[in-house]
Tab-separated table of C-alpha atoms in Angstrom:
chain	number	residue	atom	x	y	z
A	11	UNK	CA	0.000	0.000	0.000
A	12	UNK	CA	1.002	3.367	-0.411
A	13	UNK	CA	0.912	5.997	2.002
A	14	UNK	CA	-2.630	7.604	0.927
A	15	UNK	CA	-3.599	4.436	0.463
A	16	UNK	CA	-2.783	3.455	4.132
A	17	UNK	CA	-4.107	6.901	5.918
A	18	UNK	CA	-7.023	6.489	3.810
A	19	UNK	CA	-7.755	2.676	4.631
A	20	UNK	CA	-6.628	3.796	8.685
A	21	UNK	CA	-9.292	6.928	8.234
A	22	UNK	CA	-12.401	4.388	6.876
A	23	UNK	CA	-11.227	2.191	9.797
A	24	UNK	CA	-11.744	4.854	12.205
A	25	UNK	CA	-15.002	5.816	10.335
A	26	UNK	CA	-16.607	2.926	10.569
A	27	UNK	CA	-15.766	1.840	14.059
A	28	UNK	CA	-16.965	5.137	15.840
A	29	UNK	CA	-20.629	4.802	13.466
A	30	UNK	CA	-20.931	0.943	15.082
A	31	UNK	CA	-20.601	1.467	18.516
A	32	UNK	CA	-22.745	4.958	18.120
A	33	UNK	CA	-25.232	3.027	16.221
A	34	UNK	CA	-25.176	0.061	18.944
A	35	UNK	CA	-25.302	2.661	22.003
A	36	UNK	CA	-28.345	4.328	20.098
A	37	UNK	CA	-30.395	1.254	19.932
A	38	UNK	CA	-29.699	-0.043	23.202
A	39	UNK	CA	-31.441	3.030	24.614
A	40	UNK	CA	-35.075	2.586	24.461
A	41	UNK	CA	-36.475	0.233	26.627
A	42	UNK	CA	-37.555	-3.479	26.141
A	43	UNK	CA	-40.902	-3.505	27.192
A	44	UNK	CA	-41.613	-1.404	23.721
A	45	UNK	CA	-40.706	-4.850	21.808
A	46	UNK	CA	-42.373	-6.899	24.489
A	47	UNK	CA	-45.375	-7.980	22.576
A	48	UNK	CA	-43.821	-8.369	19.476
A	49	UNK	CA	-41.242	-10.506	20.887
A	50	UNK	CA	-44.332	-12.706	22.250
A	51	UNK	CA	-45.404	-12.923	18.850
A	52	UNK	CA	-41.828	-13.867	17.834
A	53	UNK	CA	-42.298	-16.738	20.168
A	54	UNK	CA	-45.258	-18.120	19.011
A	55	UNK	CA	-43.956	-18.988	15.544
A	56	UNK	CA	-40.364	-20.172	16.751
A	57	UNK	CA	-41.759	-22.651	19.130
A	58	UNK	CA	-44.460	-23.578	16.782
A	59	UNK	CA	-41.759	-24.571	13.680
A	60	UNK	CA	-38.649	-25.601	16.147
A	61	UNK	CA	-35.104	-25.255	16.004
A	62	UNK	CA	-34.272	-26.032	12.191
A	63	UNK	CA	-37.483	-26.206	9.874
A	64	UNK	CA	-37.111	-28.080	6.961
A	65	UNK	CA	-38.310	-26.155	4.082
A	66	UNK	CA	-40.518	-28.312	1.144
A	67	UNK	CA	-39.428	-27.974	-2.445
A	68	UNK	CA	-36.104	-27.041	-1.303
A	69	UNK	CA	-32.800	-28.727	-1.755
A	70	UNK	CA	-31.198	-29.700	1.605
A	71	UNK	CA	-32.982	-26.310	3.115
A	72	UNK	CA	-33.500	-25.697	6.526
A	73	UNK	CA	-34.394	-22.824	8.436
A	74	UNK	CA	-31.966	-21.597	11.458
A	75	UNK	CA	-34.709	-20.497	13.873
A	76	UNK	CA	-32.320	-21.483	16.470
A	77	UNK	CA	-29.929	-18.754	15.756
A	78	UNK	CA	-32.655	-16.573	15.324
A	79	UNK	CA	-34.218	-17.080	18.555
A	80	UNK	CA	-30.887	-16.366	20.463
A	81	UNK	CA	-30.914	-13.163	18.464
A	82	UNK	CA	-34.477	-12.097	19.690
A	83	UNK	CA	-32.956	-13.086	23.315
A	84	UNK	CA	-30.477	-10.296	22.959
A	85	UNK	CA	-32.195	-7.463	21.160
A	86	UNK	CA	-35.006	-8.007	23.777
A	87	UNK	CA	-32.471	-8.622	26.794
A	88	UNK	CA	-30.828	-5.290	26.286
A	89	UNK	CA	-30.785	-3.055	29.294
A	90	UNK	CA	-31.448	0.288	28.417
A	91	UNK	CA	-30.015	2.062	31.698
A	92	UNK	CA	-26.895	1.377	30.443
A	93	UNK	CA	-26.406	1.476	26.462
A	94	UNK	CA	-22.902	1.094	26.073
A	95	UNK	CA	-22.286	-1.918	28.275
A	96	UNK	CA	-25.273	-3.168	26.517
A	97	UNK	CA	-24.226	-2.797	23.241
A	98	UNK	CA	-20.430	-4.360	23.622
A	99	UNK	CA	-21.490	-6.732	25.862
A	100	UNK	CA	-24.101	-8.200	24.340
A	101	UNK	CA	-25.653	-9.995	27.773
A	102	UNK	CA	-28.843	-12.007	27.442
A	103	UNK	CA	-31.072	-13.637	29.901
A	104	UNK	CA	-29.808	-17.170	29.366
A	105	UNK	CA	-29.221	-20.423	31.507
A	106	UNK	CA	-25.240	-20.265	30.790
A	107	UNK	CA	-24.090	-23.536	32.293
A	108	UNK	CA	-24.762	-25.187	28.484
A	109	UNK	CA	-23.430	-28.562	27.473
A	110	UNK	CA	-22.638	-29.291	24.275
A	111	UNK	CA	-23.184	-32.285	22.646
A	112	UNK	CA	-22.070	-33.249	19.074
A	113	UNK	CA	-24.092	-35.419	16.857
A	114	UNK	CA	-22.459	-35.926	13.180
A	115	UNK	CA	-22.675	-32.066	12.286
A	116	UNK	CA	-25.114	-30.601	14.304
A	117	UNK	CA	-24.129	-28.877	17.810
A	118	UNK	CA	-27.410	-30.146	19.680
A	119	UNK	CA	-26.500	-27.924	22.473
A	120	UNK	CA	-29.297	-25.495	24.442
A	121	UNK	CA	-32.765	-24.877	23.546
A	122	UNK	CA	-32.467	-21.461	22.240
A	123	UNK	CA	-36.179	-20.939	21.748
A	124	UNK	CA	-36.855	-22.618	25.362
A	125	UNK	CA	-34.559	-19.901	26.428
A	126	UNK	CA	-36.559	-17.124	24.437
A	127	UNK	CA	-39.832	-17.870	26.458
A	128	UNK	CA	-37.431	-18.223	30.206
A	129	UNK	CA	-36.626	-14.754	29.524
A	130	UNK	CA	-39.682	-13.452	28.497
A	131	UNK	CA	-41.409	-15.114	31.734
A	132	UNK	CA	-38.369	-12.870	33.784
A	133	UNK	CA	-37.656	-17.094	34.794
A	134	UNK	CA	-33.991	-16.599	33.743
A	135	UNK	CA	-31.598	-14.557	36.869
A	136	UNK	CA	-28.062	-15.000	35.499
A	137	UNK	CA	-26.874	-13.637	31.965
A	138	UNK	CA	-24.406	-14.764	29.285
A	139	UNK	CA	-22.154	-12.326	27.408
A	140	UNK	CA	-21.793	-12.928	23.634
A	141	UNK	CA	-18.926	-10.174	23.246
A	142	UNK	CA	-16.713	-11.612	20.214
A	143	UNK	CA	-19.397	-10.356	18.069
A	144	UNK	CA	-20.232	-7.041	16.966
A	145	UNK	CA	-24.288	-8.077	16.840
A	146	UNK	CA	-24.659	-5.288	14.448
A	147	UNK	CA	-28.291	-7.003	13.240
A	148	UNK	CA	-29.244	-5.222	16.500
A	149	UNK	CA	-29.267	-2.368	14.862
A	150	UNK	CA	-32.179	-3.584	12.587
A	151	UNK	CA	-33.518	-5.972	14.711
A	152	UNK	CA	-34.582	-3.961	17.285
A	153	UNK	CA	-36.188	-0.911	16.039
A	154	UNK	CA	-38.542	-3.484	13.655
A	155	UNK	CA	-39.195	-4.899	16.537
A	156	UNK	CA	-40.779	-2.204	17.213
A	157	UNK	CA	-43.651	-2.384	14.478
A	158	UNK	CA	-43.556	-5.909	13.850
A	159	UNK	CA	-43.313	-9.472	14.698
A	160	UNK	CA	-40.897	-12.348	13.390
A	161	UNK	CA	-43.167	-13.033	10.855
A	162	UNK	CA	-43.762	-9.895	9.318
A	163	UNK	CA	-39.839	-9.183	9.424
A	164	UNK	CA	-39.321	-12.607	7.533
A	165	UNK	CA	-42.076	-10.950	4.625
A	166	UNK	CA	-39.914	-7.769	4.380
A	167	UNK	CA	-36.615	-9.251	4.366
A	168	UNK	CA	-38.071	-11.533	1.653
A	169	UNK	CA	-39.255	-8.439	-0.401
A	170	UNK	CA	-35.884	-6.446	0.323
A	171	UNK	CA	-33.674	-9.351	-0.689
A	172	UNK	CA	-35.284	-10.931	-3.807
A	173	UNK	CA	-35.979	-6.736	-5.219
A	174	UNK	CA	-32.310	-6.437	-4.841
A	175	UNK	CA	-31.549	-9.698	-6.765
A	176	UNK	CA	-33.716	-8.705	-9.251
A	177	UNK	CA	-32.078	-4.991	-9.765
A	178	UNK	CA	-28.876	-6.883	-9.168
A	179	UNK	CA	-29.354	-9.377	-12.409
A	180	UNK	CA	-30.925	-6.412	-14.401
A	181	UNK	CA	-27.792	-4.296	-14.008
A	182	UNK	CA	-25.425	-7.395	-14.802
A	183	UNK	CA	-27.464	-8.125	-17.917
A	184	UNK	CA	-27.367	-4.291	-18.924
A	185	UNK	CA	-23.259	-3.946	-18.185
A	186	UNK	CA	-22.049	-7.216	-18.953
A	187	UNK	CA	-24.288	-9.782	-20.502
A	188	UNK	CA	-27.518	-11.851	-20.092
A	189	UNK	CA	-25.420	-15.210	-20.185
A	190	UNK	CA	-24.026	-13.697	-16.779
A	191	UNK	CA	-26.593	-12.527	-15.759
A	192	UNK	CA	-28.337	-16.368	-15.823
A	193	UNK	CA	-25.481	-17.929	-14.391
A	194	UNK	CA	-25.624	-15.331	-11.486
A	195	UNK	CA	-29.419	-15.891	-10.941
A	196	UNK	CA	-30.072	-19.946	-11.014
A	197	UNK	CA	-26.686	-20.502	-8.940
A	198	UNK	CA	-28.726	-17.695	-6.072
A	199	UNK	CA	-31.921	-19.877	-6.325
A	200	UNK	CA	-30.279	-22.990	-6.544
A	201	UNK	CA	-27.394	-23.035	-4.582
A	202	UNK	CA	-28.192	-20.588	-2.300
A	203	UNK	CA	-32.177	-20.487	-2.058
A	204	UNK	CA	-31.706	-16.956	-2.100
A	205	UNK	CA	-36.263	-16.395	-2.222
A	206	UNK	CA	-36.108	-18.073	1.032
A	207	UNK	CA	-33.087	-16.515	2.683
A	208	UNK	CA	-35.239	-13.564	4.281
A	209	UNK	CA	-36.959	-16.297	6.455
A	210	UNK	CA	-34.098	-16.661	8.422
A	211	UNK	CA	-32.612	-13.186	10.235
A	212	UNK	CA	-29.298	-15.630	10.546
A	213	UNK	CA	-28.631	-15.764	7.082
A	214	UNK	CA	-30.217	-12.396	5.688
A	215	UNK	CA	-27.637	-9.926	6.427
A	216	UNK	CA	-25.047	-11.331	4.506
A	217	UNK	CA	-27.017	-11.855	1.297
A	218	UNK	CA	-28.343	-8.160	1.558
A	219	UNK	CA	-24.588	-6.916	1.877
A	220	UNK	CA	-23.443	-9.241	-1.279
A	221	UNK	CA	-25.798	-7.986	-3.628
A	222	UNK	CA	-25.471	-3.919	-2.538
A	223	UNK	CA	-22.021	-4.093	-2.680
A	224	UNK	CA	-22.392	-5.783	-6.020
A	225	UNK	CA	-25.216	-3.520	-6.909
A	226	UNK	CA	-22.884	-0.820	-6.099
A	227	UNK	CA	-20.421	-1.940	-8.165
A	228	UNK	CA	-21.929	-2.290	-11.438
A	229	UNK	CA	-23.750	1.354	-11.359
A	230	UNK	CA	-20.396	3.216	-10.010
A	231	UNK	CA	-17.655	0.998	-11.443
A	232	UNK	CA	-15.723	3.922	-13.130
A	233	UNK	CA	-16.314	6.204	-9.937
A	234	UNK	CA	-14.821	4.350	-6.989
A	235	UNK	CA	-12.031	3.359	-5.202
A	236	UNK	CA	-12.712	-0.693	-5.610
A	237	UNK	CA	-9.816	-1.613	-2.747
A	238	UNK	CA	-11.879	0.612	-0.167
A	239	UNK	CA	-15.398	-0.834	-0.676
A	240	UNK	CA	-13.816	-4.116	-0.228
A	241	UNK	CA	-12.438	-3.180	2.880
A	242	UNK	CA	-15.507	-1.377	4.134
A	243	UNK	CA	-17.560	-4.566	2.591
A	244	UNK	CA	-15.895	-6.670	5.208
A	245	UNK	CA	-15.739	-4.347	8.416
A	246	UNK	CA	-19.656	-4.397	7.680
A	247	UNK	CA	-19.591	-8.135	7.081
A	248	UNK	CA	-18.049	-9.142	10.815
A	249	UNK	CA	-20.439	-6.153	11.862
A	250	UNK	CA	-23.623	-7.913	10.824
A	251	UNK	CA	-22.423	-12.039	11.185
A	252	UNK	CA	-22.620	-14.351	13.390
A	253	UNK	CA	-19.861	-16.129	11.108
A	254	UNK	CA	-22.063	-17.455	9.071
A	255	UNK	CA	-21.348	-17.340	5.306
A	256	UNK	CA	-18.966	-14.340	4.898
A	257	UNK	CA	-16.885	-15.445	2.111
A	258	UNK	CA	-20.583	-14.314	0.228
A	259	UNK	CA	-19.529	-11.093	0.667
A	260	UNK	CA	-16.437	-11.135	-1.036
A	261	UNK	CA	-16.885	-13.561	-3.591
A	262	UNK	CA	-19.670	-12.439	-5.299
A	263	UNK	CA	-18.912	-8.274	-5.742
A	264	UNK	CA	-15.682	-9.804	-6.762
A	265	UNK	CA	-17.114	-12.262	-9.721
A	266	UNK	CA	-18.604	-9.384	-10.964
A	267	UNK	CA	-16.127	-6.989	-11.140
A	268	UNK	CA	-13.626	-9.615	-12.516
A	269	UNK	CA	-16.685	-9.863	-15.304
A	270	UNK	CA	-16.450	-6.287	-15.734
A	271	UNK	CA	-13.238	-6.114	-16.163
A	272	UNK	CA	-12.396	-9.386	-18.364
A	273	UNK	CA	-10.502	-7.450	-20.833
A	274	UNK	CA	-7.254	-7.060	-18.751
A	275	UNK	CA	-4.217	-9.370	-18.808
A	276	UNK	CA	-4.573	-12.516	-16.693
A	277	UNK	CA	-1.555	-11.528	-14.155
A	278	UNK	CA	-3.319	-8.401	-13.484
A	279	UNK	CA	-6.386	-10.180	-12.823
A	280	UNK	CA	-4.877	-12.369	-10.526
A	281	UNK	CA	-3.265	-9.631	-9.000
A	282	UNK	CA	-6.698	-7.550	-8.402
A	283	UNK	CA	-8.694	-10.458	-6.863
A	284	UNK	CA	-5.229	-11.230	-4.443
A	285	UNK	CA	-5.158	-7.384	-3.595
A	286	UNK	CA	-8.840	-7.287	-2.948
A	287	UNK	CA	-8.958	-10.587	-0.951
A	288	UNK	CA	-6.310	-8.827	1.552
A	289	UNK	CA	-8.454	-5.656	1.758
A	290	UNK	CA	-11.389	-7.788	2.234
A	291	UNK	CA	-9.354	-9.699	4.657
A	292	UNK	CA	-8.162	-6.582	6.558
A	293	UNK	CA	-11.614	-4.785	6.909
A	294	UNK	CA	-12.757	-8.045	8.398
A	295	UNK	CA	-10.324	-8.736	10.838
A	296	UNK	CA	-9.745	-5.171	11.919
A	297	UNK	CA	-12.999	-4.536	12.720
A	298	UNK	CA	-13.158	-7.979	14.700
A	299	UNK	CA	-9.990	-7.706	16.716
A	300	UNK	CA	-11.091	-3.642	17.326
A	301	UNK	CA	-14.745	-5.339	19.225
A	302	UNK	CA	-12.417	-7.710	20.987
A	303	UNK	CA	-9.693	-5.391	22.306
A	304	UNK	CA	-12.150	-2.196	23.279
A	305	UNK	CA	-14.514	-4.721	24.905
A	306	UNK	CA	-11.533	-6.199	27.592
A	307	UNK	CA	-9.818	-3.072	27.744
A	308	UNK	CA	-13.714	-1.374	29.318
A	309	UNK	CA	-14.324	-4.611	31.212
A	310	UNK	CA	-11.793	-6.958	31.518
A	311	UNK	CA	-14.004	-9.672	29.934
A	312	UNK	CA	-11.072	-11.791	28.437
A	313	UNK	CA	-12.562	-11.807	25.387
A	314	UNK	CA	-9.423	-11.774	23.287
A	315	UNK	CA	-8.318	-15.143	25.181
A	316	UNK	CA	-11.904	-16.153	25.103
A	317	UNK	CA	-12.227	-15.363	20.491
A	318	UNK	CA	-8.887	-16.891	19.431
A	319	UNK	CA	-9.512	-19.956	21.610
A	320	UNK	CA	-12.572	-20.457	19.884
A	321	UNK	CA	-10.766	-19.263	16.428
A	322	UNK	CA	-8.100	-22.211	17.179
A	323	UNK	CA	-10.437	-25.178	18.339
A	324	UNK	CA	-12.496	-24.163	15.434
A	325	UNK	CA	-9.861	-23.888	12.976
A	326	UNK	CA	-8.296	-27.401	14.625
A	327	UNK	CA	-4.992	-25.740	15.614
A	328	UNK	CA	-6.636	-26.535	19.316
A	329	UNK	CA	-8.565	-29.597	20.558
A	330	UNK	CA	-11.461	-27.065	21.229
A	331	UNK	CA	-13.595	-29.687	20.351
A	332	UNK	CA	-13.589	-32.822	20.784
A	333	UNK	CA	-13.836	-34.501	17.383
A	334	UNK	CA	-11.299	-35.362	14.647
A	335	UNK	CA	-12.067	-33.654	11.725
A	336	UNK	CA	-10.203	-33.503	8.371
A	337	UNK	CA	-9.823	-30.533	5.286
A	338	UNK	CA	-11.414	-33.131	2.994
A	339	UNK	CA	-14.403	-33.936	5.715
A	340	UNK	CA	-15.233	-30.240	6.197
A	341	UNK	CA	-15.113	-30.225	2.109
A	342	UNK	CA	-18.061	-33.160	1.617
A	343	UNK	CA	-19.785	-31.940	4.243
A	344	UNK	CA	-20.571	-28.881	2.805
A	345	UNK	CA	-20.815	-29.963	-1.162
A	346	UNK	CA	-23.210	-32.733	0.121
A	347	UNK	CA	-25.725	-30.065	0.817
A	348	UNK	CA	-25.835	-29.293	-3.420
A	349	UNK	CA	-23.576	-32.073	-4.299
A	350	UNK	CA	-26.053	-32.375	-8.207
A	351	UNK	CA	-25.547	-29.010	-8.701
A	352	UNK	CA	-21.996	-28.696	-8.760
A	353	UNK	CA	-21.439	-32.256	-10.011
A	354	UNK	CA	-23.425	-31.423	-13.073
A	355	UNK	CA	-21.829	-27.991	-13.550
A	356	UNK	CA	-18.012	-30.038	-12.970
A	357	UNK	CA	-19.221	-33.045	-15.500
A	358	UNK	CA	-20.023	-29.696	-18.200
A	359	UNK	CA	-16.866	-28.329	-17.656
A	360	UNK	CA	-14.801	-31.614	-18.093
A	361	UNK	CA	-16.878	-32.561	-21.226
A	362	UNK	CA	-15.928	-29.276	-23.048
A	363	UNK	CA	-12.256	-27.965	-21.845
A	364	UNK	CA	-10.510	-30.642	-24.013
A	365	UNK	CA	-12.641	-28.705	-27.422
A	366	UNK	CA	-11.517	-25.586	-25.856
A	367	UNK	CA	-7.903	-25.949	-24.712
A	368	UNK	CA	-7.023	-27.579	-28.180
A	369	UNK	CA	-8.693	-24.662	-30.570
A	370	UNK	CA	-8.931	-21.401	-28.313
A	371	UNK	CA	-6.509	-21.107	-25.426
A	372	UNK	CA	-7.853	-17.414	-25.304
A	373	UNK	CA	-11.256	-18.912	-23.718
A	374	UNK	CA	-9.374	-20.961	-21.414
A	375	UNK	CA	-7.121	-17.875	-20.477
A	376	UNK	CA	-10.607	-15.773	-19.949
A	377	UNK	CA	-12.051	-19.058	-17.526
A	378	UNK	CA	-9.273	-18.783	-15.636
A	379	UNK	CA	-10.356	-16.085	-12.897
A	380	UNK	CA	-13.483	-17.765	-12.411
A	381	UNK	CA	-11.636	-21.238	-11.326
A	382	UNK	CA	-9.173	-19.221	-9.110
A	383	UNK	CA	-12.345	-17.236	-7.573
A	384	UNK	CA	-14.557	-20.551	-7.185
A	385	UNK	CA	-11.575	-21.990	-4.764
A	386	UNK	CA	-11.986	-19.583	-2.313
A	387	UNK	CA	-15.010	-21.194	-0.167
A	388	UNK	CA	-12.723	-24.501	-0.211
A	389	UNK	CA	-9.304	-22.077	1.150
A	390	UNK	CA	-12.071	-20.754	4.003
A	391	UNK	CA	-13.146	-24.448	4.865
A	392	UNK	CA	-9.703	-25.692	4.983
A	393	UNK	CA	-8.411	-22.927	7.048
A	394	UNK	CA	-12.006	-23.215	9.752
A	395	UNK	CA	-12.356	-26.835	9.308
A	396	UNK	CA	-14.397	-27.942	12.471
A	397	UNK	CA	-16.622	-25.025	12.089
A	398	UNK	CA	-17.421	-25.718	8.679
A	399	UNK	CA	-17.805	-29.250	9.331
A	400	UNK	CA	-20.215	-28.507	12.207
A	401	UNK	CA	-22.329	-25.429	10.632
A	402	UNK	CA	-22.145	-27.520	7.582
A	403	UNK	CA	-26.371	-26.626	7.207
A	404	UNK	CA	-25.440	-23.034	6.920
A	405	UNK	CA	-21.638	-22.558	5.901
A	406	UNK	CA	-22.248	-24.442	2.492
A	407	UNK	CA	-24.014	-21.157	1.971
A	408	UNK	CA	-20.316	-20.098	0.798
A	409	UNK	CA	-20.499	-22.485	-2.080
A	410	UNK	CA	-22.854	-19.839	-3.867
A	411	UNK	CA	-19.836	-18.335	-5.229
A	412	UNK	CA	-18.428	-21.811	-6.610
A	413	UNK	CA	-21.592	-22.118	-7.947
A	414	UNK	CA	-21.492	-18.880	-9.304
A	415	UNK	CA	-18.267	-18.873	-11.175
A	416	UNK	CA	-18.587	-22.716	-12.703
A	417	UNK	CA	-21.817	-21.767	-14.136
A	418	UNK	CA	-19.805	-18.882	-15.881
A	419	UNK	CA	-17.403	-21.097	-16.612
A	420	UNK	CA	-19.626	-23.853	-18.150
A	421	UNK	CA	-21.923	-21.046	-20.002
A	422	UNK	CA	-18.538	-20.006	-21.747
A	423	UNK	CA	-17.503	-23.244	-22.618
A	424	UNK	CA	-20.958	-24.169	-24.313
A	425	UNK	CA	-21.235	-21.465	-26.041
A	426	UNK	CA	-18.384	-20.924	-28.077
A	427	UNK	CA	-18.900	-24.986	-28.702
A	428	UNK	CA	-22.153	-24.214	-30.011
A	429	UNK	CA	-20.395	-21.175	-32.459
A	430	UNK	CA	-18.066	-23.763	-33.266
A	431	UNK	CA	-20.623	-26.311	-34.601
A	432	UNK	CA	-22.971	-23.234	-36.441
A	433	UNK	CA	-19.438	-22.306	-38.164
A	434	UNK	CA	-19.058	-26.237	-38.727
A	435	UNK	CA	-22.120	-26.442	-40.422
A	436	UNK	CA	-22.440	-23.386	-42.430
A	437	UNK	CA	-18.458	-24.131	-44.544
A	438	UNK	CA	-20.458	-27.437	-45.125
A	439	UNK	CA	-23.817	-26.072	-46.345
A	440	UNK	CA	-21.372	-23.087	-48.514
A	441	UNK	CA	-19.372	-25.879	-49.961
């Protein structure tokens, strides 16, 4: 980096950390009894569908009501007379003395939703701090909460995400190409099952940043710095997740803009998507570390110790947990979840390369990016193996932007075969 580059990137870090924890203190200062009967309402439907909800007509889909419900527990469990503890500590009402208990790749550990109604029925005394998040949802959560009830939040985030992916695959038809434009939009539905994201608050925030950032992209491509919405794209990514899917939010603004910007020599691709991948990476983990170190340094919390603990059992550097898990489990046990998908977009790929790498190295050369981008989710497995292998129902999420880029990948291969065979056929038909 150079030096403006650095005061800049130091300046947007500053930026964005004061707006969190002003936006956090500002939310955590009305009372909960205004969400009270909304939060009852919440209840209702959470303990009616359970913990994960399988969804019909949907591949492998379940719901993460679970998540959600601890959510609800701590936008309701805020405590108003005191805003800023509130909002880095993130307590809840919560019986703390959990034990977890593993079962193949689901963490079967408290009853989140049981814990939902304990709090709401004042039964829980002790509290729980969730610091080594941000929580930024809160900032969302809470103020619908206000006006409506879990399921009227699941309608609008519905409406608000599939609008976007509709403006989204407009504006990538309009600046790049329909084929694109396709490939972008079946991978969402079927990879992803981006129409039903919005019924999960878990999931929503990170497909709502991907396609704004993308959005964003395509309309001001010409008129921004690209290295400094990457690096705001991922301070606002570990603001919003729970560590869910937030490869998402890298991947896909970064399939498009590589689309954009197909033209350029291949080393300079590579170079762009490795110098946007750090400033991704730094946005991310600045932001993270900043929650962790201003949170101790307030209330001695340990929460440094506490987050890379967790970072190394998860990652398998530590036993955190107590299971053997390997790169290549953590890798099936998130494909599984659209295994036909991708093996029908790999079997594509195979079938055609040999046509293309013998007569037009210049479409292999232009495929390349794509390959390199679709790796990524398997680098993020490998490197958080035993969370991916455990979260496998909602970190195969990431695979979106595999899907993504093979379905480019494939669409390009097909249909310069198919120009091929009309050229084929028309020097026979002339002769």
């Amino acid at each position: 980096m150079k030096n403006k580059e650095v005061l800049k990137t130091v300046l947007i870090f500053i930026i964005l950390f004061s707006t969190f924890i002003i936006l956090l203190t500002l939310i955590s200062m009305f009372p909960s009894k205004l969400i009270s009967k909304n939060v009852e309402k919440s209840l209702e439907v959470l303990k009616k569908e359970g913990n994960f909800p399988k969804i019909k007509y949907a591949l492998n889909y379940r719901l993460d009501n679970y998540t959600d419900a601890l959510m609800i527990n701590t936008a309701y469990s805020i405590d108003s007379r005191e805003p800023l503890t509130s909002a880095l500590l993130a307590r809840r009402n919560y019986q703390c003395n959990r034990k977890e208990k593993l079962a193949l790749i689901e963490i079967d550990s408290e009853n989140t939703i049981q814990n939902l109604e304990h709090t709401l029925r004042e039964e829980n005394t002790e509290y729980c701090e969730y610091s080594r998040y941000w929580h930024g949802y809160l900032v969302f959560l809470r103020p619908l909460l206000l006006f409506m009830d879990y399921a009227k939040i699941r309608i609008l985030l519905i409406l608000v995400i599939n609008i976007l992916l509709i403006i989204t695959c407009y504006y990538i038809w309009k600046k790049i190409n329909l084929k694109y434009a396709f490939a972008f939009f079946i991978s969402m539905i079927l990879a992803a099952s981006i129409h039903l994201i919005g019924l999960s608050l878990q999931y929503s925030s990170i497909f709502i940043i991907s396609l704004c950032s993308t959005l964003y992209i395509l309309l001001k491509q010409d008129k921004i710095n690209i290295y400094i919405l990457f690096f705001i794209t991922g301070g606002i990514t570990c603001f919003m997740d729970l560590l869910t899917c937030p490869i998402i939010t890298f991947g896909i603004p970064l399939i498009i803009y590589i689309a954009l910007n197909e033209n350029k020599d291949l080393k300079d691709i590579v170079k762009i998507i490795i110098k946007l991948g750090i400033y991704w990476g730094l946005g991310y983990c600045a932001i993270w570390f900043s929650k962790w170190l201003i949170t101790d340094s307030i209330y001695k919390t340990n929460t440094i110790e506490s987050a890379i603990n967790k970072i190394k059992g998860y990652s398998g550097m530590e036993e955190g947990i107590n299971i053997n898990i390997s790169i290549i489990d953590s890798f099936i046990a998130n494909i599984e979840y659209i295994f036909p998908i991708i093996s029908i977009l790999i079997i594509t790929i195979i079938l055609t390369i040999p046509n293309i790498f013998i007569e037009n190295r210049k479409m292999l050369l232009k495929n390349l990016p794509y390959i390199i981008i679709a790796i990524i989710p398997f680098v993020w497995y490998a490197v958080t193996k035993k969370h991916a292998y455990i979260h496998a129902r909602f970190t195969y999420k990431n695979l979106v932007v595999t899907t993504i880029c093979l379905s480019i990948v494939a669409l390009n291969n097909l249909q310069y075969m198919v120009k091929q065979l009309n050229k084929t056929t028309n020097t026979r038909s002339t002769k």
